XYZ file of C-alpha atoms in Angstrom:
589
model
C 13.438 15.981 -24.618
C 15.625 17.834 -26.989
C 17.761 19.926 -24.448
C 19.497 18.484 -21.492
C 17.973 20.157 -17.981
C 19.948 20.385 -15.099
C 19.734 18.406 -11.999
C 19.369 15.664 -13.523
C 19.792 12.131 -11.667
C 19.841 8.411 -12.588
C 18.133 5.608 -10.490
C 17.269 1.773 -11.304
C 13.543 2.441 -10.217
C 11.634 5.880 -9.756
C 8.120 5.301 -8.421
C 6.131 8.105 -8.412
C 3.607 8.693 -5.228
C 4.309 7.475 -1.285
C 0.803 5.492 -0.126
C 0.988 2.118 0.748
C 1.168 0.985 -2.941
C 4.279 3.261 -3.731
C 6.090 2.607 -0.342
C 5.570 -0.847 -0.530
C 7.261 -1.080 -4.172
C 9.644 1.353 -3.215
C 10.906 -0.359 -0.352
C 10.804 -3.714 -2.085
C 13.120 -2.508 -4.496
C 15.514 -1.497 -2.051
C 15.529 -4.481 -0.923
C 16.307 -6.199 -4.070
C 19.473 -4.422 -4.171
C 18.032 -1.453 -6.707
C 18.293 1.990 -6.601
C 14.993 3.316 -6.007
C 13.828 7.912 -5.841
C 10.733 8.199 -4.827
C 8.637 11.756 -5.106
C 5.509 12.435 -4.016
C 3.822 15.538 -5.292
C 2.317 16.647 -1.587
C 4.145 18.091 1.220
C 4.275 15.143 3.267
C 4.438 11.486 2.623
C 1.405 8.777 3.403
C -1.261 9.776 0.713
C -4.690 8.108 0.757
C -2.999 5.175 3.628
C -2.014 7.993 6.339
C -6.254 8.809 6.799
C -7.121 5.334 6.321
C -8.497 2.581 8.902
C -5.346 0.722 7.882
C -7.358 -2.711 6.891
C -5.698 -5.015 4.692
C -8.044 -7.728 3.076
C -5.666 -10.925 2.463
C -7.460 -14.561 2.845
C -4.614 -16.903 4.054
C -2.659 -14.351 5.867
C 0.025 -15.715 8.184
C -1.292 -13.860 11.329
C -4.408 -15.827 10.407
C -2.661 -19.495 10.475
C -0.881 -18.315 13.781
C -3.679 -18.517 15.567
C -4.520 -21.791 14.239
C -7.758 -20.048 11.906
C -7.923 -22.070 8.539
C -10.410 -21.940 6.114
C -10.963 -24.473 2.887
C -9.434 -22.736 -0.190
C -12.583 -22.505 -2.550
C -14.100 -20.596 -0.118
C -12.667 -17.105 -0.608
C -13.251 -17.490 -4.082
C -16.748 -18.762 -4.246
C -17.733 -15.722 -2.127
C -15.469 -13.386 -4.981
C -17.657 -15.125 -7.615
C -20.872 -14.728 -5.442
C -19.910 -10.948 -5.351
C -17.872 -10.626 -8.470
C -19.860 -11.978 -11.108
C -18.558 -11.378 -14.342
C -16.216 -8.910 -13.175
C -14.546 -12.163 -11.944
C -10.724 -11.935 -13.055
C -9.141 -15.531 -12.409
C -5.822 -14.245 -13.682
C -5.974 -11.445 -10.928
C -7.301 -12.682 -7.947
C -5.951 -15.961 -8.307
C -2.059 -13.582 -8.531
C -3.690 -11.624 -5.662
C -4.978 -14.687 -3.457
C -1.523 -16.280 -3.764
C 0.888 -13.330 -3.102
C -0.887 -11.314 -0.459
C 0.277 -13.743 2.267
C 3.689 -13.919 0.933
C 3.818 -10.012 1.141
C 2.601 -10.218 4.406
C 5.401 -12.529 5.342
C 8.101 -10.829 3.557
C 7.155 -7.106 5.297
C 7.376 -8.905 9.005
C 10.633 -10.086 7.735
C 12.593 -7.741 6.032
C 10.817 -4.123 7.327
C 9.523 -2.572 10.163
C 5.984 -3.055 9.787
C 4.240 -5.495 12.184
C 0.772 -6.856 11.591
C -2.022 -7.809 13.764
C -4.930 -10.039 12.905
C -8.915 -8.849 12.244
C -10.565 -11.922 14.264
C -13.794 -9.830 14.503
C -13.665 -8.334 11.036
C -16.429 -10.153 9.345
C -17.264 -9.823 5.042
C -19.742 -7.324 4.476
C -22.115 -9.488 2.932
C -22.843 -12.363 5.548
C -25.385 -13.692 3.232
C -23.203 -14.917 0.322
C -22.139 -18.266 -0.093
C -17.844 -18.940 1.199
C -18.356 -15.346 3.549
C -15.944 -15.188 7.154
C -17.033 -13.738 10.207
C -13.087 -12.697 11.164
C -9.495 -13.520 9.910
C -9.451 -12.330 6.735
C -8.139 -9.646 7.145
C -4.896 -8.066 9.326
C -4.301 -4.588 10.387
C -0.960 -2.405 11.016
C 0.116 -3.022 14.944
C 0.857 0.565 16.682
C 3.809 2.364 15.907
C 5.936 4.491 17.972
C 6.471 8.149 15.603
C 9.802 8.576 17.471
C 11.199 5.991 15.646
C 10.757 8.068 12.531
C 13.507 10.614 13.629
C 13.668 14.204 11.317
C 11.107 11.899 8.830
C 8.447 12.616 11.734
C 7.180 15.869 10.190
C 7.537 14.464 6.841
C 4.356 12.021 6.953
C 0.819 13.375 6.482
C -1.148 13.659 9.830
C -4.245 11.961 10.446
C -7.384 13.988 10.096
C -8.512 15.912 13.165
C -12.359 14.949 13.398
C -10.947 11.587 13.757
C -9.006 11.883 16.501
C -9.279 12.919 19.938
C -7.329 15.795 20.529
C -4.405 14.288 18.238
C -4.692 11.095 19.882
C -5.783 8.501 17.105
C -8.136 5.143 18.324
C -8.481 2.014 16.787
C -11.924 1.020 15.727
C -12.996 -2.425 17.486
C -11.830 -2.893 21.561
C -10.263 0.415 21.711
C -12.846 2.239 20.533
C -15.327 0.529 22.766
C -13.385 1.387 25.850
C -13.966 5.062 25.180
C -17.058 4.694 24.497
C -17.824 2.821 27.443
C -15.316 4.447 29.642
C -18.126 6.112 31.872
C -19.912 2.563 32.634
C -17.297 0.061 33.092
C -14.516 0.467 35.350
C -12.103 -1.816 32.908
C -13.046 0.533 29.990
C -12.093 3.417 32.126
C -8.683 1.699 33.417
C -7.683 1.385 29.184
C -8.476 5.085 28.665
C -6.828 5.931 31.258
C -4.008 4.295 30.532
C -3.707 5.912 26.923
C -4.232 9.227 27.764
C -1.672 9.385 30.254
C 0.221 8.141 27.531
C -0.536 10.830 25.509
C -0.031 13.306 27.767
C 3.295 12.009 28.602
C 3.882 12.211 24.743
C 3.213 15.177 24.260
C 5.572 16.657 27.321
C 8.220 14.983 25.142
C 7.486 15.275 21.861
C 4.575 18.432 21.211
C 2.282 15.647 19.791
C 0.609 11.927 19.790
C 3.607 9.105 19.439
C 0.912 6.237 19.377
C 0.059 5.544 15.805
C -2.280 3.301 15.031
C -4.623 2.185 11.738
C -3.688 3.556 8.228
C -1.101 6.342 9.914
C 0.921 3.346 11.334
C 1.106 1.405 8.422
C 2.511 4.830 6.404
C 4.432 5.231 9.462
C 5.990 1.539 9.383
C 6.947 2.025 5.239
C 8.450 5.170 5.663
C 10.831 4.052 8.337
C 11.642 1.244 5.987
C 12.054 2.638 2.742
C 15.041 5.117 4.996
C 16.154 2.684 6.616
C 16.811 0.496 2.587
C 18.497 4.299 1.512
C 15.180 5.108 -0.478
C 15.507 8.627 -1.745
C 12.813 10.522 -0.889
C 11.647 13.383 -2.243
C 8.378 15.187 -1.599
C 6.386 18.508 -2.881
C 7.982 16.730 -6.595
C 4.995 16.620 -9.432
C 5.499 14.041 -12.322
C 5.325 16.571 -15.000
C 5.934 13.930 -18.107
C 7.304 9.999 -17.974
C 10.503 9.766 -20.294
C 10.377 6.875 -23.110
C 12.659 5.100 -25.811
C 12.710 2.201 -27.551
C 12.768 -0.181 -24.800
C 10.449 1.308 -22.509
C 9.900 3.855 -20.121
C 13.238 5.389 -19.176
C 12.091 8.394 -16.255
C 10.239 11.146 -15.458
C 10.103 15.205 -15.361
C 9.071 16.370 -12.532
C 8.932 19.487 -11.115
C 9.934 21.433 -7.818
C 9.924 23.658 -5.415
C 13.448 24.840 -7.641
C 12.573 24.361 -10.803
C 12.547 20.991 -13.517
C 14.378 17.838 -12.709
C 14.675 14.836 -14.789
C 14.834 11.500 -13.423
C 16.663 8.702 -15.149
C 14.923 5.321 -14.395
C 17.237 2.443 -15.889
C 14.614 -0.565 -14.962
C 11.450 1.318 -14.699
C 8.431 3.474 -14.010
C 6.028 2.370 -11.147
C 2.957 4.929 -10.554
C 0.925 5.006 -7.665
C -0.406 8.580 -7.294
C -3.433 7.602 -5.804
C -6.432 7.572 -8.331
C -8.451 10.649 -9.212
C -11.160 11.239 -6.898
C -9.845 15.050 -6.869
C -9.818 15.447 -10.465
C -13.177 17.091 -11.734
C -12.754 16.454 -15.171
C -13.234 12.918 -15.037
C -15.278 12.933 -12.183
C -17.943 14.561 -14.898
C -16.799 11.449 -17.642
C -16.762 8.506 -14.540
C -19.122 9.310 -11.628
C -22.641 8.537 -12.430
C -24.216 10.474 -9.600
C -21.688 13.749 -10.936
C -23.051 13.605 -14.611
C -26.648 12.652 -13.938
C -27.801 14.347 -10.809
C -24.801 17.295 -10.917
C -24.222 16.334 -7.527
C -20.287 17.462 -6.305
C -17.966 14.607 -5.640
C -16.618 15.125 -1.835
C -14.322 12.573 -1.706
C -12.822 11.959 2.057
C -8.951 11.325 0.574
C -6.509 14.242 0.123
C -6.946 16.622 -2.127
C -3.432 16.280 -3.839
C -4.796 12.833 -5.859
C -6.131 14.463 -8.782
C -5.206 11.743 -10.876
C -1.910 12.717 -12.446
C -0.819 8.444 -12.834
C -3.448 8.192 -15.020
C -2.610 11.150 -16.834
C 0.794 9.464 -17.540
C 0.038 6.103 -17.996
C -2.453 6.851 -20.564
C 0.090 10.021 -22.077
C 2.341 6.316 -22.287
C -0.025 4.010 -24.168
C -2.075 2.996 -21.179
C -5.818 3.169 -20.986
C -8.424 3.417 -17.793
C -10.637 0.353 -17.611
C -14.136 1.299 -18.557
C -15.570 -2.398 -17.128
C -16.282 -1.823 -13.692
C -19.485 -1.862 -11.873
C -18.000 1.151 -9.341
C -15.357 3.731 -10.604
C -15.037 4.747 -7.027
C -15.202 3.090 -3.634
C -18.352 5.219 -2.307
C -18.504 6.625 0.734
C -21.060 8.988 2.638
C -19.414 12.022 3.518
C -20.222 15.283 5.758
C -19.038 18.644 5.201
C -17.285 19.602 8.231
C -17.137 23.830 8.439
C -13.397 24.355 10.075
C -11.964 27.850 11.639
C -9.782 28.678 9.042
C -13.495 28.914 6.472
C -12.310 25.800 5.020
C -14.329 22.286 4.719
C -13.531 18.839 5.911
C -14.892 16.280 4.496
C -15.884 12.923 6.881
C -16.270 9.678 6.438
C -19.353 7.930 8.028
C -17.823 4.157 8.494
C -18.517 2.916 11.726
C -21.510 5.053 13.740
C -25.002 3.957 10.797
C -24.263 1.007 12.229
C -24.912 1.958 16.161
C -28.494 1.557 17.045
C -30.653 4.594 17.094
C -29.779 6.241 13.836
C -32.230 6.264 10.194
C -31.339 7.950 7.411
C -33.601 9.476 4.880
C -33.814 11.784 2.239
C -35.803 15.122 1.594
C -38.651 13.171 1.416
C -38.221 11.763 4.932
C -38.324 8.489 3.926
C -35.711 5.955 4.656
C -33.748 4.419 1.668
C -31.323 1.747 3.108
C -30.339 -0.747 5.949
C -27.898 2.176 7.402
C -25.675 -0.988 9.307
C -24.952 -1.866 5.947
C -22.119 -1.348 4.134
C -20.948 1.993 2.925
C -20.144 1.039 -0.317
C -23.655 -0.288 -0.758
C -25.735 2.609 0.839
C -24.310 4.924 -1.254
C -25.738 2.434 -4.213
C -29.066 2.655 -2.539
C -28.987 6.527 -2.351
C -28.003 7.036 -6.024
C -31.142 4.664 -6.720
C -33.628 6.516 -4.251
C -32.757 9.677 -6.224
C -34.132 10.726 -8.975
C -32.183 12.197 -11.941
C -31.315 15.944 -12.060
C -32.199 15.482 -8.393
C -29.513 16.535 -5.622
C -27.615 13.178 -4.295
C -27.714 13.743 -1.106
C -29.529 12.459 2.772
C -29.405 13.316 6.233
C -28.456 10.522 9.381
C -31.059 11.804 11.913
C -30.812 10.463 15.773
C -32.130 11.509 19.073
C -30.336 12.939 22.269
C -29.284 9.333 23.803
C -27.532 8.551 21.018
C -25.545 11.891 20.539
C -24.625 11.299 24.079
C -23.459 8.021 23.515
C -21.886 7.835 19.925
C -21.492 11.148 18.609
C -22.621 11.538 14.952
C -19.886 12.719 12.271
C -17.284 15.137 13.659
C -19.512 15.770 17.067
C -18.449 13.617 19.556
C -20.786 12.111 22.172
C -20.581 13.027 25.773
C -19.157 14.886 27.565
C -18.303 17.041 25.006
C -19.886 19.931 23.919
C -22.223 20.401 20.738
C -22.729 24.152 20.575
C -20.391 24.989 18.148
C -21.510 22.495 15.802
C -25.165 23.944 16.487
C -24.107 27.069 15.538
C -21.685 26.135 12.328
C -24.551 25.007 11.127
C -22.810 21.063 11.212
C -25.407 20.035 13.548
C -28.801 20.491 13.068
C -31.302 20.421 16.127
C -35.812 19.923 16.656
C -37.312 19.962 19.928
C -39.742 17.347 18.115
C -39.029 15.842 14.419
C -41.195 18.070 12.769
C -39.062 21.038 14.130
C -35.716 18.880 13.038
C -37.354 18.612 9.607
C -38.324 22.049 9.136
C -34.339 23.187 10.433
C -33.496 20.404 7.594
C -35.393 21.256 4.542
C -37.432 17.624 4.863
C -40.581 16.692 4.650
C -41.746 16.957 7.733
C -44.884 14.842 7.357
C -42.646 12.331 5.486
C -40.497 12.170 8.564
C -43.138 11.980 10.880
C -44.688 9.021 9.594
C -41.342 7.222 8.994
C -40.131 7.502 12.113
C -43.370 6.713 13.794
C -43.513 3.525 12.021
C -39.751 2.793 12.490
C -40.143 2.942 15.915
C -43.383 0.446 16.350
C -41.129 -2.524 15.320
C -37.415 -0.570 16.485
C -38.482 -1.515 20.339
C -38.737 -4.948 19.740
C -35.239 -4.340 17.935
C -37.075 -5.601 14.484
C -36.124 -3.355 10.620
C -38.959 -5.478 8.919
C -38.267 -3.095 5.458
C -34.491 -3.082 5.520
C -33.558 -6.280 8.379
C -31.014 -3.639 10.398
C -28.232 -6.581 12.221
C -29.025 -9.363 9.589
C -25.386 -10.360 9.441
C -22.121 -10.499 11.438
C -20.652 -7.543 9.447
C -23.525 -5.098 10.662
C -23.810 -7.089 14.188
C -20.155 -6.425 14.566
C -20.950 -2.232 14.115
C -23.807 -2.007 16.242
C -23.875 -1.961 20.509
C -23.018 -5.698 22.250
C -25.286 -3.501 24.811
C -28.733 -3.089 23.180
C -30.987 -6.171 22.998
C -32.155 -8.127 21.441
C -30.353 -6.182 18.361
C -27.111 -4.314 18.661
C -27.870 -1.920 14.973
C -32.039 -1.344 15.999
C -33.002 1.411 18.715
C -36.281 3.259 18.614
C -35.385 6.782 18.330
C -38.017 8.824 21.151
C -35.956 10.814 23.377
C -35.733 14.322 22.791
C -34.404 16.746 21.206
C -33.579 15.445 17.833
C -30.409 16.532 15.442
C -29.747 15.757 11.856
C -26.231 15.731 10.089
C -25.922 15.942 5.942
C -25.334 13.445 4.243
C -23.337 14.199 0.219
C -22.209 11.744 -2.204
C -18.637 10.509 -1.132
C -15.362 8.090 -1.634
C -12.809 7.046 0.027
C -11.167 6.522 -3.494
C -11.474 5.326 -6.745
C -11.886 1.958 -8.726
C -11.233 2.896 -11.881
C -7.373 3.032 -12.856
C -5.317 1.960 -15.495
C -5.557 -1.453 -17.402
C -2.770 -4.148 -15.874
C -2.044 -7.401 -15.955
C -1.547 -9.832 -12.886
C 2.120 -7.923 -12.375
C 1.017 -4.895 -12.006
C 2.535 -4.153 -15.965
C 0.459 -1.564 -17.463
C -1.164 -2.799 -21.111
C -1.719 -0.778 -24.070
C -5.284 -1.431 -25.961
C -3.883 -4.144 -27.923
C -3.506 -5.832 -24.103
C 0.693 -6.287 -24.792
C 2.559 -5.140 -21.203
C 4.532 -1.509 -21.771
C 7.914 -2.352 -20.818
C 8.728 -1.400 -17.849
C 6.134 1.062 -16.876
C 3.636 -0.342 -13.493
C 0.730 0.468 -11.945
C -0.231 -0.194 -8.212
C -2.733 0.922 -5.487
C -6.104 3.147 -7.389
C -3.536 4.369 -9.968
C -4.559 0.577 -11.406
C -8.186 -0.532 -11.881
C -9.292 -2.120 -8.811
C -8.729 -6.222 -9.196
C -12.353 -6.407 -7.611
C -14.463 -5.147 -10.216
C -15.572 -1.882 -8.782
C -17.171 -4.339 -6.303
C -16.514 -3.657 -2.454
C -16.956 -7.348 -0.909
C -14.601 -6.219 2.601
C -13.293 -3.677 4.600
C -9.823 -3.515 3.063
C -10.362 -4.651 -0.644
C -8.261 -1.272 -1.207
C -5.089 -1.708 1.217
C -4.613 -5.133 0.549
C -4.469 -5.351 -3.511
C -1.942 -2.358 -2.876
C 0.368 -3.810 -0.514
C 0.421 -7.017 -2.315
C 0.565 -5.775 -6.319
C 3.112 -3.019 -5.238
C 5.321 -5.942 -3.549
C 5.108 -7.811 -6.988
C 5.423 -4.805 -9.038
C 9.351 -4.060 -6.640
C 10.439 -6.874 -7.333
C 9.785 -6.977 -10.604
C 10.764 -3.601 -11.929
C 14.028 -3.728 -10.104
C 14.909 -7.349 -11.702
C 14.261 -6.011 -15.464
C 16.602 -5.373 -17.328
C 18.044 -2.206 -17.784
C 16.755 0.502 -20.671
C 18.458 2.228 -23.165
C 21.637 3.598 -21.254
C 20.885 7.011 -19.373
C 22.303 9.880 -20.875
C 22.727 14.130 -20.496
C 22.417 13.043 -16.484
C 24.607 13.872 -13.400
C 25.233 11.174 -11.192
C 25.805 12.167 -7.275
C 27.799 10.154 -5.087
C 26.714 8.122 -2.385
C 25.520 10.336 0.586
C 23.711 12.927 -1.714
C 21.171 10.310 -3.462
C 19.960 8.585 -0.111
C 19.142 12.333 1.212
C 15.663 12.584 2.166
C 14.411 16.275 0.826
């Protein structure tokens, strides 16, 4: 800019975005001695990470090694090659597999993060060569939110629909205990203990303090950033990046009190969460929007509108167009709120439970409901002709609703009258009645359910093979025999929830190298500019081989970018800068 801006500050590293990738980069750079400023567009920190399941797929992780679990080094590469095909980038995959375990060990040694192994988290495609039945993933250990102090209110809270009265529940044994507490005494004790802890938190703090899942991951990283002196600015959006003859030198940002210039001596790291809520990029990059005219309803925060991609393109970078899919597809339902807004609920787990089918408006099934959410949505897109709305219905009976709930509808003893009155949950005395309530072809639905039930009573699904992989069986109910994923729908009344195309985030992003440096059209790194998380093109080439393939790379390449950026030679000496003293530069505002 030709004119100097007031309130200019300088740092070594500027991080734009506060999800796992951005926070990991900031913490790492600060640990290397860099003076770091992290800015966040939203009013709270944590990004999509704080709403996520928090799983990180990192084969060869130290947690598995500590448990005495080892796998052949070639197995994970065989598995990835079988899924990624021509999208397999050897340089990026090798960098990831080498750095991921190192990153986990470093985080445990130098930050507030602690990890738990995913011993039973199977890869999505268990029939592919090299697939594992567990131990390739980790999640953040539960975190005491009280440790955040004044930053507690500045952390994004989990979606209320994914909690029980605000109490977080983790997938796996924790969730199973809640679902079986009325039939199992040990499960009841577990639930009573959790409820007692929750009650104590409410009395002392006014909210739950036992953070789990992605909320725990974001909280531990935020605390670490605070402890390492990272300057944290919320409600601060990057307007444009600053350039010099030697690279990227900072950014002009918009804050509630006006524009500010941040001069970064060593570089800028983009981590703004991709473009899931950018209508123009949706229209250009998401086929169901261009082909069917179907709106996209991402479960990611609404602030994720592609800012990082725009900043990178304006600086000479480009969007990688070689991916097989440009978003991490997930079925979502539109949950009406009492203030007339709508929440996007991702249906990731209950589809694997026995006694549920998914149908289109024709009343016909189109996919293995127990399968991975990404593949489930790909099947829906393929089943809907061009020009027709891409949507489907999850169909269950009263037994299923009582045991597991459905989307935002909680299981017994929670009432579901509100959800019926709002239209979110549809009900029918018979399948034909339900079809009329949903606008589904009644003949198609009744015939489909009759056909499905004939096999389901024997635990079979000859059409789509529900329960045929370790991942699918893990999503089911071990109490259901002989197949944990299959049961008939025969106990009325019957219920349905409409699902529409959504995502957990986007895959298409800026082209980067194996060190997270943004590349220009010639494949040359743009000096002092990095992109991590969903601002960088997915190293999985738009495929989804296992849960945690977004957060795992986000933390790993955030760690790599933070280390490299902190040691990058300084760009041109900043000018027009107002230096701040130590107390002010470390303030969290």
